[in-house]
Rosetta silent file (secondary structure, phi, psi, omega in degrees, C-alpha in Angstrom):
SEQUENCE: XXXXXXXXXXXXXXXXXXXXXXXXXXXXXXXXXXXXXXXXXXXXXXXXXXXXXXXXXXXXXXXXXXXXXXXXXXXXXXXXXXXXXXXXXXXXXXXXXXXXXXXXXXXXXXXXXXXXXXXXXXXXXXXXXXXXXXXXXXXXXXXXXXXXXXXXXXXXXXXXXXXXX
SCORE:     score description
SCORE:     0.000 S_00000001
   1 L     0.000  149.323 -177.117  -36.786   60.956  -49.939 S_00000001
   2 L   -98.752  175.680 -168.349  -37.884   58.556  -47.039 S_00000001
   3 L   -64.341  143.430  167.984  -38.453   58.685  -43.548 S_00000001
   4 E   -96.689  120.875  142.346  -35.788   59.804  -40.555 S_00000001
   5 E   -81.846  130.576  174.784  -36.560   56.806  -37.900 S_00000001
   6 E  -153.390  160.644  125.053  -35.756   58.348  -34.327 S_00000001
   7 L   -38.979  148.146  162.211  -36.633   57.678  -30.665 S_00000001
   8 E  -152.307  149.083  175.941  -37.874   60.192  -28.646 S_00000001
   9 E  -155.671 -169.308  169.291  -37.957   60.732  -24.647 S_00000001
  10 E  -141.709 -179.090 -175.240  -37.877   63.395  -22.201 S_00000001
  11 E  -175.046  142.521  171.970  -36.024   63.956  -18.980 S_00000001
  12 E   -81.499  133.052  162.352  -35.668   66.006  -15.804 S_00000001
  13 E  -139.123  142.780  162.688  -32.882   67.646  -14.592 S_00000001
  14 E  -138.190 -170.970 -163.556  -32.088   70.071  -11.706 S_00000001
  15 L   -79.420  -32.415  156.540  -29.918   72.050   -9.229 S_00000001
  16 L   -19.175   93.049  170.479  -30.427   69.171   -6.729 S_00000001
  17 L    -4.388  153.856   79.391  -27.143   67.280   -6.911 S_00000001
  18 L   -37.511   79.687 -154.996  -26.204   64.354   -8.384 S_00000001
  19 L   -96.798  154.654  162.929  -23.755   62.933   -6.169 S_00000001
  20 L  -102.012  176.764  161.082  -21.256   59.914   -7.526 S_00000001
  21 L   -36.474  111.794 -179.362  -18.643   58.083   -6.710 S_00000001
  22 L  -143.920  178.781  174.202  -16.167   60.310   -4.528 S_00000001
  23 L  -131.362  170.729 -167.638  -12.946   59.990   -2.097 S_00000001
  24 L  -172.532  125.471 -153.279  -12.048   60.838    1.627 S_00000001
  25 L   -64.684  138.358  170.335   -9.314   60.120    3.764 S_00000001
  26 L   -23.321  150.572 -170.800  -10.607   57.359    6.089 S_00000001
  27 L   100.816  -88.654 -144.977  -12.433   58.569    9.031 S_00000001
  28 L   -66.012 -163.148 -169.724  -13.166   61.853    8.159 S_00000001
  29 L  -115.211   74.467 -129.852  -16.335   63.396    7.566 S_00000001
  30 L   -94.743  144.090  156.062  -17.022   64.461    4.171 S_00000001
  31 L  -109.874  145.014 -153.662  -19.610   67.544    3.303 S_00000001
  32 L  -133.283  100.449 -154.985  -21.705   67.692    0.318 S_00000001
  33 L  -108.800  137.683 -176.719  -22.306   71.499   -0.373 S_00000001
  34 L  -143.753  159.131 -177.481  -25.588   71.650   -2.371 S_00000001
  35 L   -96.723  134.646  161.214  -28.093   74.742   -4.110 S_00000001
  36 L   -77.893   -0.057 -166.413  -31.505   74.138   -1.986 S_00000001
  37 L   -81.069  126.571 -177.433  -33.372   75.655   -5.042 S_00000001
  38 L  -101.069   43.738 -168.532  -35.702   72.906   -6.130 S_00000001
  39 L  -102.474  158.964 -175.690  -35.844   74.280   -9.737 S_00000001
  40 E  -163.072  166.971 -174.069  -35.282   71.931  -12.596 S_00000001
  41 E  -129.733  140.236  154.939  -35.642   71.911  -16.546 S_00000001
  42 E  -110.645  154.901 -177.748  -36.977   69.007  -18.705 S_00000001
  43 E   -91.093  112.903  177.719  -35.164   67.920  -21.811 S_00000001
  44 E   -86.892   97.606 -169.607  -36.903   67.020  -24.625 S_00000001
  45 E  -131.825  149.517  152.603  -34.581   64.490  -27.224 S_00000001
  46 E  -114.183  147.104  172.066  -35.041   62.413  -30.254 S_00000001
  47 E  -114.523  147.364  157.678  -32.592   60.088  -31.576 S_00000001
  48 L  -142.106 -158.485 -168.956  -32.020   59.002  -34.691 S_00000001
  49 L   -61.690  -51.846 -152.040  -28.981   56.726  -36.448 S_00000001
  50 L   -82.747  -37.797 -155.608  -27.236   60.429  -37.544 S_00000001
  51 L  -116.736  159.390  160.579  -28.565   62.968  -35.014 S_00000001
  52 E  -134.083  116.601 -175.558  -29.648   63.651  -31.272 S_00000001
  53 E  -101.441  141.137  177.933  -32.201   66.661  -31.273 S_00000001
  54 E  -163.374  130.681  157.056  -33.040   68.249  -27.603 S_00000001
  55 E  -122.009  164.226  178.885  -34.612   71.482  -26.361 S_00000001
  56 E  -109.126  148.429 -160.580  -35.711   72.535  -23.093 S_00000001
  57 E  -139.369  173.446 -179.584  -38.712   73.178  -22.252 S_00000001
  58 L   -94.696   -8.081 -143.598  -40.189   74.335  -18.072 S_00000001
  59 L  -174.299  132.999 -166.753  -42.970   71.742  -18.600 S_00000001
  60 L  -120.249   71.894  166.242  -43.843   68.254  -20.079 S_00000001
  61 L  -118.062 -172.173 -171.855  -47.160   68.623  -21.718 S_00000001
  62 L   -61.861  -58.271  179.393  -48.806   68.306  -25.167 S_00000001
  63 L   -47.156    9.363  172.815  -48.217   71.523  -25.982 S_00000001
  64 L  -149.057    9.439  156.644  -44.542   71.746  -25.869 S_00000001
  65 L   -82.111  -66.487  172.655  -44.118   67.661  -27.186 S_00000001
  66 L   -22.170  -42.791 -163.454  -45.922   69.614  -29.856 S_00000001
  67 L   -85.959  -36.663 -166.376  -43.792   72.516  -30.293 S_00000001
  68 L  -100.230   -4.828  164.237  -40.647   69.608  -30.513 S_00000001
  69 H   -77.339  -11.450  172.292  -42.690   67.448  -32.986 S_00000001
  70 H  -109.405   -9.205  157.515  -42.159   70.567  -35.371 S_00000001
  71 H   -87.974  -12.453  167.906  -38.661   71.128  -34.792 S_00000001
  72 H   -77.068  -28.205 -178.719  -37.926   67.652  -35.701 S_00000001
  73 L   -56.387  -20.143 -171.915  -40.415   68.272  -38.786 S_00000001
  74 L  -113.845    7.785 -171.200  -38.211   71.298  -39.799 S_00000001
  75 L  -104.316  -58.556 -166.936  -34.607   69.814  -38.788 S_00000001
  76 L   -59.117  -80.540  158.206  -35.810   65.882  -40.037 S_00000001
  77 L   133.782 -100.811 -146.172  -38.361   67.083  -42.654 S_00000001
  78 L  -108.816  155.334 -176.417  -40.848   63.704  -42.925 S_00000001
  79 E  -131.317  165.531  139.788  -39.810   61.003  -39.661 S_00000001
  80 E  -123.874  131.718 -165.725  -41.128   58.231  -37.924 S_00000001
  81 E  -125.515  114.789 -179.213  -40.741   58.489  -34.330 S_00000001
  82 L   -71.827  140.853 -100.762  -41.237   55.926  -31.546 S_00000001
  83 E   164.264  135.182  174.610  -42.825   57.161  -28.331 S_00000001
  84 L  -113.171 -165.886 -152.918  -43.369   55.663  -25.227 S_00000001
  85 L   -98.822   41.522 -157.591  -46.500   56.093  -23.817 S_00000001
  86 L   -66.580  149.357  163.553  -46.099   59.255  -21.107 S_00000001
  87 L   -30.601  -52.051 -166.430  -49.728   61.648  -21.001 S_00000001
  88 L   -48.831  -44.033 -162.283  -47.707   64.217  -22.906 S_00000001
  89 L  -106.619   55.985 -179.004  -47.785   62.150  -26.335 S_00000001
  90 L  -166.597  153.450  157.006  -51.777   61.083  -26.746 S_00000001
  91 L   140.435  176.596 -168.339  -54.513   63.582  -26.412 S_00000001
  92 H   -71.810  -61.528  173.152  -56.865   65.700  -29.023 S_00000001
  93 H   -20.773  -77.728  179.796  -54.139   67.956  -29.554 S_00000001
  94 H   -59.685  -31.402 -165.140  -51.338   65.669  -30.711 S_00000001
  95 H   -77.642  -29.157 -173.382  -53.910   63.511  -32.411 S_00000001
  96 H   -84.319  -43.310  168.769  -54.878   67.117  -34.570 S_00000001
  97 H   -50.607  -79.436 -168.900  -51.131   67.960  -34.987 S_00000001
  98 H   -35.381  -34.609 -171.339  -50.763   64.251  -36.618 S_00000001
  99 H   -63.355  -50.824  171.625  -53.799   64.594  -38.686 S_00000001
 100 H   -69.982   -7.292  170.870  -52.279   67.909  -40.153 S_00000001
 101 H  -119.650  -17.534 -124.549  -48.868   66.464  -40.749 S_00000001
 102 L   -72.226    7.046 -120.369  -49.907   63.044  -41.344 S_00000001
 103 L  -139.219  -28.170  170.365  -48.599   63.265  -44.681 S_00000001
 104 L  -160.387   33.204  139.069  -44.626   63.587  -42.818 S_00000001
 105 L  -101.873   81.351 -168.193  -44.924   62.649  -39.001 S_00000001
 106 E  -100.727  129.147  145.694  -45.725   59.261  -37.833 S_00000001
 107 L  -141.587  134.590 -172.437  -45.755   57.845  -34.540 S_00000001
 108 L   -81.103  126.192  153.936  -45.299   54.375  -32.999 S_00000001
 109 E  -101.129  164.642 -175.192  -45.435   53.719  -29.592 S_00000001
 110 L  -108.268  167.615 -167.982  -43.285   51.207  -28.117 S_00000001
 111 L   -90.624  137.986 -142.324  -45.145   49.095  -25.709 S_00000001
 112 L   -51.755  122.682  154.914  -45.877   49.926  -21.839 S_00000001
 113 L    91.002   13.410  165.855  -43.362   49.704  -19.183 S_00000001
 114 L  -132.780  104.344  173.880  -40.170   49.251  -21.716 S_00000001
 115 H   -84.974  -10.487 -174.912  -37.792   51.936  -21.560 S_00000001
 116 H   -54.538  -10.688 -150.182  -35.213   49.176  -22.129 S_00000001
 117 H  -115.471    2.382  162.017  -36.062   49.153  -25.902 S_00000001
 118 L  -102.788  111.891  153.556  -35.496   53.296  -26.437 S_00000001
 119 H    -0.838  -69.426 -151.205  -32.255   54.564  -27.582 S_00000001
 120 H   -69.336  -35.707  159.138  -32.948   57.648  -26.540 S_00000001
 121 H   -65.610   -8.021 -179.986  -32.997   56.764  -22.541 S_00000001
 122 L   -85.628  -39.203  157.932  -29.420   55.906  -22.769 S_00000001
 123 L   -58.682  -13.056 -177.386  -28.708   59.796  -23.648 S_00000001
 124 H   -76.820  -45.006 -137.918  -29.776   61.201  -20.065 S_00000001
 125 H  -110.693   64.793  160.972  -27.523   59.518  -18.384 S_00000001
 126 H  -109.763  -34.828  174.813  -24.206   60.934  -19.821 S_00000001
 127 H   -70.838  -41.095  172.506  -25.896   64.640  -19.107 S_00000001
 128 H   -37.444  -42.100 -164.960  -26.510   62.801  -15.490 S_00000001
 129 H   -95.424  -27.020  172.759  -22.716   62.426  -14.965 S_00000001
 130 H   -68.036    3.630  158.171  -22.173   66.435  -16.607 S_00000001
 131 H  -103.233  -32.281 -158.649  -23.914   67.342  -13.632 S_00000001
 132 L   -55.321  157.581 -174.686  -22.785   64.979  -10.869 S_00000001
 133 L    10.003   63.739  153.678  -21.080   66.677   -8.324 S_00000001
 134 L  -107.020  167.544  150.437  -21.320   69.964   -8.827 S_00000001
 135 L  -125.281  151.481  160.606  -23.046   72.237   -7.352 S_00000001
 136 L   -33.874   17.110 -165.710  -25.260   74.873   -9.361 S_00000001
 137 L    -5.353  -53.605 -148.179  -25.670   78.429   -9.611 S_00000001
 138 L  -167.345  165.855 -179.390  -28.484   78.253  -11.768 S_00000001
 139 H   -69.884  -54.148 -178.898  -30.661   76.549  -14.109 S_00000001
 140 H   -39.133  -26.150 -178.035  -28.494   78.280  -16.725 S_00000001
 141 H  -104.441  -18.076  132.169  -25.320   76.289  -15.599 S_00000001
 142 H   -37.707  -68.088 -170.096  -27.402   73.110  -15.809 S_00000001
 143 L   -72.518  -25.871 -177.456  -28.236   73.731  -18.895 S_00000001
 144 H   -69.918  -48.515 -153.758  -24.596   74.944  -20.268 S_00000001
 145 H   -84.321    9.587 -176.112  -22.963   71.970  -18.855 S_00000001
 146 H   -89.730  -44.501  162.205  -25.871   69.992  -20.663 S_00000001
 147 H   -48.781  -81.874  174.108  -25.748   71.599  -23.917 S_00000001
 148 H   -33.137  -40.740  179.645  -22.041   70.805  -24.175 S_00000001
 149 H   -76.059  -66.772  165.682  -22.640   66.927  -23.074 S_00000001
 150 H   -42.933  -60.780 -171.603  -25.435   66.724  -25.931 S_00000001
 151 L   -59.942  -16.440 -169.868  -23.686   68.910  -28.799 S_00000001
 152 L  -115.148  125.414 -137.125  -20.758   66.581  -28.357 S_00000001
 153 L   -88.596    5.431 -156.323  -21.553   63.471  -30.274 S_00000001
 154 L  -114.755    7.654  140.873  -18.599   61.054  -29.037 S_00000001
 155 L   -48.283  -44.518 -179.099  -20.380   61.722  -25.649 S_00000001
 156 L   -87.200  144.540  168.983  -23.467   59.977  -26.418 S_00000001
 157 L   -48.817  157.300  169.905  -24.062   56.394  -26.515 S_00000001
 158 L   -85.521  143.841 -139.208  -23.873   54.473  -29.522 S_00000001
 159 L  -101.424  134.702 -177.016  -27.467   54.084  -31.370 S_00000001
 160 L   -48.178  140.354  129.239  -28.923   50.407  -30.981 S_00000001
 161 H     9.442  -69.118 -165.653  -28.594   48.114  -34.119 S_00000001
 162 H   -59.046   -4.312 -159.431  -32.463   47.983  -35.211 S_00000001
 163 H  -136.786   48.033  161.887  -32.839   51.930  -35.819 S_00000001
 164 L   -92.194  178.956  162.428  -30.189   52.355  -38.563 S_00000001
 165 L  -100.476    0.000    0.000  -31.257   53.582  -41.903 S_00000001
């Protein structure tokens, strides 16, 4: 069996608002009721032609890129994954992980300073609008209305040309 080609990226999200596009009778004075908790989650996703994989993680280091390079290894089995070039994906660590998989992980970086050319940046910002103007009990209600917006696949953009199989 061959290779899953996916994207991969990560993203922030939190109870800070997201305000859009809203209405108000002329005049008046509209209020924008917001949670002041300055708590947030990041999202960890890969794309591929078939799939969008994402977990959450409190932190965007090696050690938890790590932790999501083995759930694509056990969802995917062997991949190649393009990467752009954040601190998170380079280091002794990841370089020891590869070494130890090398045999069914690969990864490509795409070249500095172009998120235009990853899939995968095009998935935030449909979770972007499953937040906008709400407000936010909790990280937990972030994350529900996040899940649902991921899980549902005629949500997500449609996967670029170049990365079918």
């Amino acid at each position: 069996k061959g290779f899953v080609v996916g994207t991969q990226d990560e993203a922030t999200f939190g109870l800070i608002p997201i305000i859009m596009r809203g209405w108000a009778r002329r005049g008046s004075h509209p209020v924008v009721k917001i949670n002041h908790k300055n708590e947030c989650t990041n999202v960890f996703g890969a794309r591929s032609s078939k799939s969008f994989v994402y977990f959450f993680r409190k932190k965007k280091r090696q050690k938890q890129f790590i932790e999501f390079l083995e759930k694509l290894r056990q969802r995917w089995g062997r991949y190649l994954l393009f990467v752009d070039n954040a601190k998170a994906h380079g280091g002794a660590k990841v370089r020891a992980y590869l070494k130890k998989h090398r045999s069914t992980v690969k990864i490509e970086y795409f070249p500095k300073y172009s998120p235009e050319e990853n899939p995968t940046e095009q998935c935030w910002k449909p979770g972007r609008n499953a937040l906008a103007n709400r407000v936010l009990p909790s990280l937990n209600a972030a994350k529900y209305h996040l899940k649902r917006t991921f899980d549902n696949t005629k949500a997500m953009p449609k996967m670029f040309h170049y990365l079918r199989d």
